[in-house]
mmCIF file of C-alpha atoms in Angstrom:
data_model
loop_
_atom_site.group_PDB
_atom_site.id
_atom_site.type_symbol
_atom_site.label_atom_id
_atom_site.label_comp_id
_atom_site.label_asym_id
_atom_site.label_seq_id
_atom_site.Cartn_x
_atom_site.Cartn_y
_atom_site.Cartn_z
ATOM 1 C CA UNK A 5 146.929 109.978 96.030
ATOM 2 C CA UNK A 6 145.560 110.544 92.742
ATOM 3 C CA UNK A 7 145.115 106.809 92.211
ATOM 4 C CA UNK A 8 143.426 106.603 96.327
ATOM 5 C CA UNK A 9 141.336 109.361 95.461
ATOM 6 C CA UNK A 10 140.414 107.363 92.015
ATOM 7 C CA UNK A 11 139.653 104.458 93.683
ATOM 8 C CA UNK A 12 137.741 105.836 96.948
ATOM 9 C CA UNK A 13 135.291 107.576 94.533
ATOM 10 C CA UNK A 14 134.722 104.373 92.708
ATOM 11 C CA UNK A 15 133.691 102.368 96.029
ATOM 12 C CA UNK A 16 131.344 105.589 96.957
ATOM 13 C CA UNK A 17 129.362 105.499 93.716
ATOM 14 C CA UNK A 18 129.124 102.178 94.088
ATOM 15 C CA UNK A 19 127.896 101.558 97.256
ATOM 16 C CA UNK A 20 125.640 104.889 98.036
ATOM 17 C CA UNK A 21 123.280 106.224 96.158
ATOM 18 C CA UNK A 22 123.412 110.031 94.916
ATOM 19 C CA UNK A 23 120.716 111.601 96.708
ATOM 20 C CA UNK A 24 118.315 113.430 94.550
ATOM 21 C CA UNK A 25 119.354 117.040 96.626
ATOM 22 C CA UNK A 26 122.018 118.395 97.641
ATOM 23 C CA UNK A 27 120.917 117.907 101.630
ATOM 24 C CA UNK A 28 121.034 114.807 103.823
ATOM 25 C CA UNK A 29 117.751 113.562 104.651
ATOM 26 C CA UNK A 30 117.493 113.603 108.942
ATOM 27 C CA UNK A 31 115.089 111.045 110.235
ATOM 28 C CA UNK A 32 113.474 111.706 114.299
ATOM 29 C CA UNK A 33 111.303 108.711 115.580
ATOM 30 C CA UNK A 34 108.188 109.578 115.862
ATOM 31 C CA UNK A 35 106.541 105.892 116.927
ATOM 32 C CA UNK A 36 108.104 102.790 118.465
ATOM 33 C CA UNK A 37 105.635 100.145 118.744
ATOM 34 C CA UNK A 38 107.936 97.726 120.706
ATOM 35 C CA UNK A 39 106.747 95.414 123.848
ATOM 36 C CA UNK A 40 104.229 94.570 125.568
ATOM 37 C CA UNK A 41 102.726 98.089 124.101
ATOM 38 C CA UNK A 42 102.746 96.809 120.866
ATOM 39 C CA UNK A 43 99.242 96.259 120.229
ATOM 40 C CA UNK A 44 97.784 99.268 121.523
ATOM 41 C CA UNK A 45 98.843 100.686 118.775
ATOM 42 C CA UNK A 46 96.868 98.432 116.118
ATOM 43 C CA UNK A 47 93.578 97.351 115.793
ATOM 44 C CA UNK A 48 92.525 93.150 115.341
ATOM 45 C CA UNK A 49 90.637 92.638 112.030
ATOM 46 C CA UNK A 50 87.484 90.491 112.438
ATOM 47 C CA UNK A 51 86.649 90.394 108.636
ATOM 48 C CA UNK A 52 86.604 88.103 105.811
ATOM 49 C CA UNK A 53 89.844 87.864 104.008
ATOM 50 C CA UNK A 54 89.657 90.514 100.902
ATOM 51 C CA UNK A 55 91.418 87.969 98.919
ATOM 52 C CA UNK A 56 89.689 85.519 100.054
ATOM 53 C CA UNK A 57 91.727 84.153 101.959
ATOM 54 C CA UNK A 58 90.970 80.125 103.680
ATOM 55 C CA UNK A 59 91.034 82.432 107.125
ATOM 56 C CA UNK A 60 89.391 82.863 110.157
ATOM 57 C CA UNK A 61 90.705 86.211 111.304
ATOM 58 C CA UNK A 62 90.668 86.428 115.713
ATOM 59 C CA UNK A 63 89.742 89.539 117.492
ATOM 60 C CA UNK A 64 92.139 90.353 120.278
ATOM 61 C CA UNK A 65 91.018 88.564 123.267
ATOM 62 C CA UNK A 66 89.809 84.920 121.183
ATOM 63 C CA UNK A 67 93.988 85.694 120.134
ATOM 64 C CA UNK A 68 95.609 86.245 123.021
ATOM 65 C CA UNK A 69 93.389 83.188 124.965
ATOM 66 C CA UNK A 70 94.636 80.758 122.247
ATOM 67 C CA UNK A 71 97.623 81.797 121.977
ATOM 68 C CA UNK A 72 97.615 83.603 118.379
ATOM 69 C CA UNK A 73 99.566 86.621 119.723
ATOM 70 C CA UNK A 74 101.922 86.849 122.671
ATOM 71 C CA UNK A 75 105.111 88.160 123.931
ATOM 72 C CA UNK A 76 108.279 86.145 124.049
ATOM 73 C CA UNK A 77 112.116 86.682 125.600
ATOM 74 C CA UNK A 78 111.066 88.625 128.818
ATOM 75 C CA UNK A 79 107.983 90.781 126.815
ATOM 76 C CA UNK A 80 110.830 92.142 124.888
ATOM 77 C CA UNK A 81 109.854 89.864 121.388
ATOM 78 C CA UNK A 82 106.296 90.261 120.211
ATOM 79 C CA UNK A 83 104.815 86.682 118.195
ATOM 80 C CA UNK A 84 101.559 86.344 115.931
ATOM 81 C CA UNK A 85 101.370 82.875 115.308
ATOM 82 C CA UNK A 86 98.581 81.391 113.762
ATOM 83 C CA UNK A 87 96.289 77.848 115.094
ATOM 84 C CA UNK A 88 98.932 74.727 114.616
ATOM 85 C CA UNK A 89 97.009 72.596 116.524
ATOM 86 C CA UNK A 90 92.814 72.063 115.211
ATOM 87 C CA UNK A 91 91.834 70.177 112.480
ATOM 88 C CA UNK A 92 89.470 73.424 110.736
ATOM 89 C CA UNK A 93 85.983 73.152 111.085
ATOM 90 C CA UNK A 94 83.540 72.318 108.855
ATOM 91 C CA UNK A 95 81.452 74.786 109.522
ATOM 92 C CA UNK A 96 84.867 77.254 109.649
ATOM 93 C CA UNK A 97 85.687 80.191 107.612
ATOM 94 C CA UNK A 98 89.059 78.944 107.512
ATOM 95 C CA UNK A 99 92.807 78.774 109.477
ATOM 96 C CA UNK A 100 92.612 80.789 112.434
ATOM 97 C CA UNK A 101 94.776 83.649 112.344
ATOM 98 C CA UNK A 102 95.478 87.412 112.573
ATOM 99 C CA UNK A 103 95.013 90.500 111.012
ATOM 100 C CA UNK A 104 95.874 93.716 112.838
ATOM 101 C CA UNK A 105 95.865 97.758 111.140
ATOM 102 C CA UNK A 106 97.716 99.755 112.946
ATOM 103 C CA UNK A 107 95.850 102.843 114.844
ATOM 104 C CA UNK A 108 97.202 105.359 112.975
ATOM 105 C CA UNK A 109 97.578 106.593 109.226
ATOM 106 C CA UNK A 110 101.121 107.748 107.388
ATOM 107 C CA UNK A 111 101.555 110.364 104.666
ATOM 108 C CA UNK A 112 105.147 109.853 103.665
ATOM 109 C CA UNK A 113 107.900 111.470 104.689
ATOM 110 C CA UNK A 114 108.663 109.019 106.872
ATOM 111 C CA UNK A 115 111.307 105.728 107.560
ATOM 112 C CA UNK A 116 109.518 102.451 108.209
ATOM 113 C CA UNK A 117 111.476 100.190 109.800
ATOM 114 C CA UNK A 118 110.892 96.704 111.389
ATOM 115 C CA UNK A 119 113.248 93.847 112.845
ATOM 116 C CA UNK A 120 112.287 90.944 112.854
ATOM 117 C CA UNK A 121 113.849 87.640 113.893
ATOM 118 C CA UNK A 122 111.145 85.374 112.165
ATOM 119 C CA UNK A 123 108.937 85.257 109.065
ATOM 120 C CA UNK A 124 106.009 82.715 108.771
ATOM 121 C CA UNK A 125 106.479 79.266 106.777
ATOM 122 C CA UNK A 126 105.609 75.680 106.800
ATOM 123 C CA UNK A 127 107.039 72.450 107.635
ATOM 124 C CA UNK A 128 105.759 68.568 106.800
ATOM 125 C CA UNK A 129 105.065 66.137 103.752
ATOM 126 C CA UNK A 130 105.138 69.588 101.818
ATOM 127 C CA UNK A 131 107.241 72.382 100.805
ATOM 128 C CA UNK A 132 108.032 75.306 103.393
ATOM 129 C CA UNK A 133 105.935 77.974 103.033
ATOM 130 C CA UNK A 134 103.015 75.483 101.428
ATOM 131 C CA UNK A 135 99.691 77.435 101.834
ATOM 132 C CA UNK A 136 100.644 80.341 103.059
ATOM 133 C CA UNK A 137 100.507 84.095 102.255
ATOM 134 C CA UNK A 138 102.148 86.536 104.656
ATOM 135 C CA UNK A 139 102.345 90.362 104.465
ATOM 136 C CA UNK A 140 103.674 93.794 105.890
ATOM 137 C CA UNK A 141 101.979 96.202 104.108
ATOM 138 C CA UNK A 142 100.093 99.692 104.130
ATOM 139 C CA UNK A 143 97.183 101.141 102.536
ATOM 140 C CA UNK A 144 95.051 103.878 102.875
ATOM 141 C CA UNK A 145 91.285 103.888 102.488
ATOM 142 C CA UNK A 146 89.178 103.794 99.319
ATOM 143 C CA UNK A 147 91.272 100.873 98.271
ATOM 144 C CA UNK A 148 92.879 101.646 95.404
ATOM 145 C CA UNK A 149 92.725 105.175 95.097
ATOM 146 C CA UNK A 150 94.906 106.002 98.044
ATOM 147 C CA UNK A 151 97.392 103.723 97.949
ATOM 148 C CA UNK A 152 98.659 100.621 99.015
ATOM 149 C CA UNK A 153 102.627 99.717 99.469
ATOM 150 C CA UNK A 154 102.857 95.501 99.842
ATOM 151 C CA UNK A 155 106.912 96.185 101.551
ATOM 152 C CA UNK A 156 107.536 91.997 102.692
ATOM 153 C CA UNK A 157 104.789 89.549 101.148
ATOM 154 C CA UNK A 158 105.193 85.804 98.992
ATOM 155 C CA UNK A 159 103.231 82.798 99.134
ATOM 156 C CA UNK A 160 103.790 79.089 99.171
ATOM 157 C CA UNK A 161 107.668 78.038 98.827
ATOM 158 C CA UNK A 162 109.274 81.960 98.086
ATOM 159 C CA UNK A 163 112.726 81.924 99.241
ATOM 160 C CA UNK A 164 112.601 86.009 98.152
ATOM 161 C CA UNK A 165 110.576 89.047 98.659
ATOM 162 C CA UNK A 166 108.281 91.081 96.835
ATOM 163 C CA UNK A 167 107.675 95.068 96.958
ATOM 164 C CA UNK A 168 104.427 96.618 95.127
ATOM 165 C CA UNK A 169 103.081 99.431 94.579
ATOM 166 C CA UNK A 170 98.964 99.155 93.582
ATOM 167 C CA UNK A 171 97.528 101.684 92.922
ATOM 168 C CA UNK A 172 94.432 103.628 90.501
ATOM 169 C CA UNK A 173 94.790 104.370 87.019
ATOM 170 C CA UNK A 174 98.737 107.138 86.470
ATOM 171 C CA UNK A 175 101.528 105.554 87.958
ATOM 172 C CA UNK A 176 103.769 104.251 86.001
ATOM 173 C CA UNK A 177 107.328 103.062 86.503
ATOM 174 C CA UNK A 178 108.577 102.522 83.106
ATOM 175 C CA UNK A 179 111.198 104.988 82.975
ATOM 176 C CA UNK A 180 112.390 103.720 86.162
ATOM 177 C CA UNK A 181 116.008 103.455 85.863
ATOM 178 C CA UNK A 182 116.803 99.895 86.701
ATOM 179 C CA UNK A 183 120.719 100.659 87.971
ATOM 180 C CA UNK A 184 119.254 102.472 90.121
ATOM 181 C CA UNK A 185 117.949 99.388 92.377
ATOM 182 C CA UNK A 186 119.337 95.645 92.652
ATOM 183 C CA UNK A 187 116.368 93.406 92.529
ATOM 184 C CA UNK A 188 113.829 92.326 89.289
ATOM 185 C CA UNK A 189 111.364 93.497 87.991
ATOM 186 C CA UNK A 190 107.862 90.859 88.833
ATOM 187 C CA UNK A 191 106.570 89.692 84.729
ATOM 188 C CA UNK A 192 103.562 90.763 83.192
ATOM 189 C CA UNK A 193 100.832 88.251 81.978
ATOM 190 C CA UNK A 194 103.059 87.763 78.820
ATOM 191 C CA UNK A 195 104.711 86.393 80.458
ATOM 192 C CA UNK A 196 108.316 88.237 79.185
ATOM 193 C CA UNK A 197 107.628 92.344 79.917
ATOM 194 C CA UNK A 198 108.519 93.863 83.201
ATOM 195 C CA UNK A 199 105.491 93.970 84.868
ATOM 196 C CA UNK A 200 106.020 98.355 85.504
ATOM 197 C CA UNK A 201 102.079 99.215 85.747
ATOM 198 C CA UNK A 202 101.394 100.183 89.169
ATOM 199 C CA UNK A 203 97.538 100.172 88.482
ATOM 200 C CA UNK A 204 95.602 97.395 89.361
ATOM 201 C CA UNK A 205 93.468 97.469 86.430
ATOM 202 C CA UNK A 206 96.627 98.165 83.800
ATOM 203 C CA UNK A 207 96.265 95.919 81.340
ATOM 204 C CA UNK A 208 98.224 93.481 80.184
ATOM 205 C CA UNK A 209 99.131 93.001 83.563
ATOM 206 C CA UNK A 210 97.179 90.198 86.005
ATOM 207 C CA UNK A 211 94.580 91.569 87.671
ATOM 208 C CA UNK A 212 95.629 93.528 90.782
ATOM 209 C CA UNK A 213 99.095 92.884 89.472
ATOM 210 C CA UNK A 214 100.401 96.452 90.624
ATOM 211 C CA UNK A 215 104.014 97.324 89.928
ATOM 212 C CA UNK A 216 106.645 94.610 91.800
ATOM 213 C CA UNK A 217 110.615 94.184 92.187
ATOM 214 C CA UNK A 218 111.374 90.842 93.777
ATOM 215 C CA UNK A 219 114.327 91.384 95.856
ATOM 216 C CA UNK A 220 117.228 88.821 95.806
ATOM 217 C CA UNK A 221 119.392 90.589 97.957
ATOM 218 C CA UNK A 222 115.526 89.837 100.424
ATOM 219 C CA UNK A 223 115.281 86.791 101.607
ATOM 220 C CA UNK A 224 111.775 85.548 103.281
ATOM 221 C CA UNK A 225 110.462 82.736 105.315
ATOM 222 C CA UNK A 226 112.533 79.529 106.105
ATOM 223 C CA UNK A 227 116.000 81.487 104.004
ATOM 224 C CA UNK A 228 115.155 84.675 106.557
ATOM 225 C CA UNK A 229 114.313 82.393 109.289
ATOM 226 C CA UNK A 230 118.233 80.819 108.786
ATOM 227 C CA UNK A 231 120.056 83.954 109.225
ATOM 228 C CA UNK A 232 118.242 84.699 112.904
ATOM 229 C CA UNK A 233 116.193 87.184 110.354
ATOM 230 C CA UNK A 234 117.304 90.817 110.021
ATOM 231 C CA UNK A 235 115.618 95.055 109.147
ATOM 232 C CA UNK A 236 113.733 95.838 106.427
ATOM 233 C CA UNK A 237 113.885 99.596 106.222
ATOM 234 C CA UNK A 238 111.544 101.474 103.697
ATOM 235 C CA UNK A 239 112.057 104.824 102.821
ATOM 236 C CA UNK A 240 108.533 106.925 101.286
ATOM 237 C CA UNK A 241 109.331 110.809 100.456
ATOM 238 C CA UNK A 242 106.444 112.350 97.891
ATOM 239 C CA UNK A 243 107.423 113.847 95.020
ATOM 240 C CA UNK A 244 110.964 111.849 95.666
ATOM 241 C CA UNK A 245 111.157 107.626 95.778
ATOM 242 C CA UNK A 246 109.896 104.895 98.085
ATOM 243 C CA UNK A 247 112.498 102.509 97.760
ATOM 244 C CA UNK A 248 112.992 99.553 100.755
ATOM 245 C CA UNK A 249 115.997 98.217 101.821
ATOM 246 C CA UNK A 250 117.079 94.921 103.685
ATOM 247 C CA UNK A 251 119.810 94.152 105.970
ATOM 248 C CA UNK A 252 120.670 90.639 107.157
ATOM 249 C CA UNK A 253 120.560 89.883 110.962
ATOM 250 C CA UNK A 254 124.827 90.811 110.926
ATOM 251 C CA UNK A 255 124.835 93.454 108.470
ATOM 252 C CA UNK A 256 122.533 95.923 109.935
ATOM 253 C CA UNK A 257 123.832 99.460 110.040
ATOM 254 C CA UNK A 258 124.829 101.228 113.275
ATOM 255 C CA UNK A 259 122.847 103.929 112.663
ATOM 256 C CA UNK A 260 119.794 101.841 112.585
ATOM 257 C CA UNK A 261 120.782 100.592 116.200
ATOM 258 C CA UNK A 262 121.619 104.098 117.341
ATOM 259 C CA UNK A 263 118.244 105.445 115.967
ATOM 260 C CA UNK A 264 119.813 107.917 113.714
ATOM 261 C CA UNK A 265 118.948 106.416 110.489
ATOM 262 C CA UNK A 266 120.663 107.775 107.110
ATOM 263 C CA UNK A 267 119.147 105.571 104.228
ATOM 264 C CA UNK A 268 121.699 107.859 102.129
ATOM 265 C CA UNK A 269 124.526 105.979 103.135
ATOM 266 C CA UNK A 270 123.326 102.547 102.869
ATOM 267 C CA UNK A 271 123.369 101.778 99.654
ATOM 268 C CA UNK A 272 121.324 100.634 96.751
ATOM 269 C CA UNK A 273 117.856 99.387 97.752
ATOM 270 C CA UNK A 274 116.560 96.583 96.206
ATOM 271 C CA UNK A 275 113.916 98.454 94.976
ATOM 272 C CA UNK A 276 112.738 101.521 94.153
ATOM 273 C CA UNK A 277 109.430 103.737 93.133
ATOM 274 C CA UNK A 278 109.758 106.326 91.123
ATOM 275 C CA UNK A 279 107.149 109.171 93.329
ATOM 276 C CA UNK A 280 107.848 112.001 90.914
ATOM 277 C CA UNK A 281 104.476 113.847 88.812
ATOM 278 C CA UNK A 282 105.405 112.322 85.677
ATOM 279 C CA UNK A 283 105.414 108.787 86.280
ATOM 280 C CA UNK A 284 103.052 108.297 90.176
ATOM 281 C CA UNK A 285 102.000 111.836 91.511
ATOM 282 C CA UNK A 286 102.041 111.719 95.086
ATOM 283 C CA UNK A 287 98.287 111.879 96.070
ATOM 284 C CA UNK A 288 98.178 108.188 95.140
ATOM 285 C CA UNK A 289 99.776 107.472 98.383
ATOM 286 C CA UNK A 290 97.742 109.223 101.350
ATOM 287 C CA UNK A 291 96.563 108.379 104.663
ATOM 288 C CA UNK A 292 98.323 104.909 104.589
ATOM 289 C CA UNK A 293 98.000 102.320 107.470
ATOM 290 C CA UNK A 294 100.844 99.709 108.670
ATOM 291 C CA UNK A 295 99.045 96.470 108.224
ATOM 292 C CA UNK A 296 100.194 92.513 109.341
ATOM 293 C CA UNK A 297 98.439 89.679 108.522
ATOM 294 C CA UNK A 298 98.977 85.805 107.460
ATOM 295 C CA UNK A 299 96.020 83.993 105.415
ATOM 296 C CA UNK A 300 96.095 81.033 103.862
ATOM 297 C CA UNK A 301 95.619 79.804 100.165
ATOM 298 C CA UNK A 302 93.412 82.578 98.610
ATOM 299 C CA UNK A 303 93.365 84.307 95.331
ATOM 300 C CA UNK A 304 97.443 84.473 95.223
ATOM 301 C CA UNK A 305 98.881 81.445 97.174
ATOM 302 C CA UNK A 306 95.800 79.186 96.348
ATOM 303 C CA UNK A 307 96.056 79.726 92.256
ATOM 304 C CA UNK A 308 99.601 78.560 92.818
ATOM 305 C CA UNK A 309 99.476 76.177 94.837
ATOM 306 C CA UNK A 310 99.520 73.625 92.167
ATOM 307 C CA UNK A 311 102.332 74.162 90.374
ATOM 308 C CA UNK A 312 104.398 74.835 93.595
ATOM 309 C CA UNK A 313 102.912 72.614 96.205
ATOM 310 C CA UNK A 314 102.098 69.026 94.438
ATOM 311 C CA UNK A 315 101.069 66.845 96.651
ATOM 312 C CA UNK A 316 97.875 67.707 98.362
ATOM 313 C CA UNK A 317 94.334 67.118 96.829
ATOM 314 C CA UNK A 318 93.848 71.129 97.066
ATOM 315 C CA UNK A 319 94.959 74.216 99.148
ATOM 316 C CA UNK A 320 91.997 74.590 101.394
ATOM 317 C CA UNK A 321 92.387 70.987 101.656
ATOM 318 C CA UNK A 322 95.951 71.098 102.594
ATOM 319 C CA UNK A 323 95.599 73.753 105.036
ATOM 320 C CA UNK A 324 92.245 72.614 107.202
ATOM 321 C CA UNK A 325 94.062 68.748 107.783
ATOM 322 C CA UNK A 326 97.798 69.658 108.626
ATOM 323 C CA UNK A 327 97.863 71.660 111.717
ATOM 324 C CA UNK A 328 101.263 70.769 112.930
ATOM 325 C CA UNK A 329 102.862 72.229 109.553
ATOM 326 C CA UNK A 330 102.186 75.376 110.796
ATOM 327 C CA UNK A 331 103.834 75.491 113.977
ATOM 328 C CA UNK A 332 106.159 77.923 112.141
ATOM 329 C CA UNK A 333 103.980 79.922 110.660
ATOM 330 C CA UNK A 334 104.473 82.931 112.846
ATOM 331 C CA UNK A 335 105.933 86.644 113.318
ATOM 332 C CA UNK A 336 108.406 87.462 115.694
ATOM 333 C CA UNK A 337 109.165 90.625 116.234
ATOM 334 C CA UNK A 338 111.897 93.201 117.646
ATOM 335 C CA UNK A 339 110.057 96.429 117.126
ATOM 336 C CA UNK A 340 108.743 97.989 114.483
ATOM 337 C CA UNK A 341 109.474 102.266 114.389
ATOM 338 C CA UNK A 342 108.143 104.891 112.378
ATOM 339 C CA UNK A 343 110.822 107.428 111.414
ATOM 340 C CA UNK A 344 109.416 111.882 110.416
ATOM 341 C CA UNK A 345 111.460 113.384 108.017
ATOM 342 C CA UNK A 346 113.685 116.186 109.402
#
């Protein structure tokens, strides 16, 4: 009996984060973005891409007319894609796509769950994903003073996700215990130091790099699609942490299916960011809205394109002249649900 207790205790300690308080948190559903009412909860952004992408963001009406957004499978799934039929005109801002932002803003004590079957990728003569920069993220007003939480973000042919915080000065993850998550830190500008300063102005990091964690268990793009997708769940608790989880389609916890999620039972997240006063005061993240977008090239995908996508004269030229390569550059969502901590 003692041996059994010992083994059981070891298993539990290996698979579940010990709660920081004695009471397990409970969550109730407050927002369910799904089906034909999905876009009622978002507005379509049409301004120039702030990350200087080769993209033309479409308004809601034209996006529906051009079938960049639609409802699939008896209106049960939400489709958001890009133009994959036309060479981009010389006078255009770039390839047609969409960027949507939630009407509602959030201030933490939330669990944000996205169930997706497909993420944007590309096909053709270059490696899958080349030219693309898709993201599912949250951002506050007066950037970066109210924070940015990039939950899913990747460029070109990356096959693992990067979750990153972007803030004003005074948010550091240098003392975060790396045993509290399964992923690994992105690397700073010196080529070896972990990028643990979340400030977009951090010295010794790339401009606007923030503090990012790669999740080897969190696939994106083509690798995500091969398994028919899955669930990303991000818990944001002011004064404690932001921690994202990923579950493949065949490993989604039953409590998520039952709409009664219990994150303390899910084991280690692939990333974890401390939101304590000594590390990163919670005031860095306020009034964050949910954003989906698929841009092309720009500050990140364009900068790394020559190293990862050889065979084209430039990122912009590849995106301009290769419409057929972007037929798979779409999001297919079952839902986005936001739960609030009781």
